[in-house]
Steps between C-alpha positions, in 0.01 A plus 500: 500500500786737575653465155456839328247599771539718809470350849215736599293373207575134569415481872119478466523257209743278692284489812187412302690239299645326808164506677336321208787265403731456801675189358619370165235231520225761541631702206529192278122449530420851376393583146667754272180706517525519880869593487438771241220644713732515801782652290281756319652848522850382595626483141741257332230233516727220377651496851177374653457243226856372550445468875194285434685286243790453741273398788318248283829349380638465853183328623421289193849406371749553782313335784439826683873564548661824380839469326762627744795612289526771238564265208193284568277801567610654172437186298185362659275792589329715234560873534803461730799687363855515620438771761191330649681166510795656683273681746294190588802270525709733720230659719261205544746208487834662597668383178824677409402686187508864399228711350482809282209746498482871419641604838785249486583611145544856625721396794725276292534742209618771739726269696677388180440812282325296234401755237359271231128470432370327814242306296754360251594134524875555571417733791230267634742205490761704687250612765385144567863386531563773758181411689593130515854578622391752765214310665565399861513117521382502862200734460421525125138608556587780739787614278281517189228690684764738637630570148151579376429717805830686454397593147150598613588732791868606466633443148190656347452607136509868595678672791667185640628526858864418419641645823303248708541205264674202666666416166641841413860390565455222242300700247688594181235753401538679834881487466465643152307799634759563773782486248322749277458737793873480569576572135272803506673622816840477333372705206394778734846512659681496163257737325352222293834355386558137572734254345282208596264331259144602582358157418281373783470140392779298659367150455726266305321347206570354159416669173132468413400444864121502530501580871633854469365821354478489121652767280158657451450531878671749723554520875302787648701639791193670650325164540781328690407144597163551330676444165445133588322286406484593135168430332452457128237689308153395602296356218208729427155359561310429181186700428170315473140619459210277595128555451295409807122458518321521833174314440261617773166318534202635694324189623129449562563470876644857495856377545787602268744245362817519292629255242856377560718244325798295611837546332692201358682271745838613369655837427451844652246501788435129443165382634396848617152643434439813295242692301481384136794649316685488171839637406459787255660480160359839402394818681127430451384340824133538396546256214627237743210519746274251324788260440598511868149399610459234228840355597341377823183362342268786593277672245288804582178630354607859562798704608322833522631573848866514403722714722850621421692462827837615367858377525660334801877456515671221693871423493612140535869414541548471123179640347362853494131412465226742400145372541240669275187443704136496392194385689173357373197517729243231427195328649438127534290506184785649292705178517382304195755221535764392747726197484427265791819338623580202717403620847788311663760736355341799325723759334234773493254618763266779603593645839387775733737781592572330833591171333711684243709664774548163674594311183850441363504834321816696421570852624472618139140376469408658833634831366280453191195435719577805715514716186162359392345577839636853483335561164169353619506712816560812292209413267276445801587844641433668162162329468400617846587859409300484176190354668248785563420564863192663654585809701323490839467882487312478170272235643408727788400779260275277290131458603347159507219462245232432762577835665315672215175328599508548878226726654632850562497666839282806582806724489595376150141547377488857640823588313355364175182715530700811589711458186 
């Protein structure tokens, strides 16, 4: 849960998860639908699916026994990578094995002034070699947790606390900064003249070394130790536009239901529920509306109550997604045909708002629904303003029709004769 997600966000999810599935055996009996519902809103949904797959494999194929060393964990459990295998083996089973996560990468790159792209294979191989050599054979779990904690609270990405770092006397990046300060001090004394080479990199390496700064990179003196680790250019997220149709049905029992469909079992947001959607090949979302609805076996007698909701943007880790949202408001009688599926595992359903919010629905779809509700609320306010209202003051001034036929008093009759 903590991978790519902040601790504050994870806490509630973790507590709910452990309350429902306190053991591997309990989790192995869950369905993907139940796991997705529990994980909804946390993002990176493949993590929940992999946890379920791993639990099922342990219980069904490994006799309920978890592999206890990094190699077996890596080979036998789906979704377990090198870092997770090292963490489980060292922390849970006290096996002597290192681990490398984002915090450890930062600590090691600064300790050894590794200036190559931290995501490149040569740098990754070097970091894992360092981690395996450094790990304490007596307390590997504590050591690995200490390395991660050091990177999280002391050797931080910005404004690291180098003066209080227990490794500063071993840190080449820190030594590099101190040397540069000495060089700058000498320049002040000699009016900027110095016979020494001003090169800051003092690591011995062979030609073509992939662990050092490349020719296109340069050491920024103002950054100091924050020159490390070096990250390559981040791949830009691809742009996608998707037409979304919110099919809203006013039922005969005065309830309101929404049509949702389940995504394929593999791929992005696998097994999650969403409003009918279709990736746009052109800019005309209106032309796609009928196709979206027909795609799920629903045909309508009318789409007169079509509402343009607008665009909703959601950024996934590798996709910049723009949802072009429309809504169609219908009654029970407007549904001419609907495919009836096997009730044991339906991939479409009509749900109330409450059931929609409880279902395995992504954050993106909840944003779409929120935008829809905002538009509907605005329309409701406009309609209330346009509706004519009777002014109580005007009503007081108007005479009831029967008042014209009431007998007049003697005073009123006297005034009539006098006039």
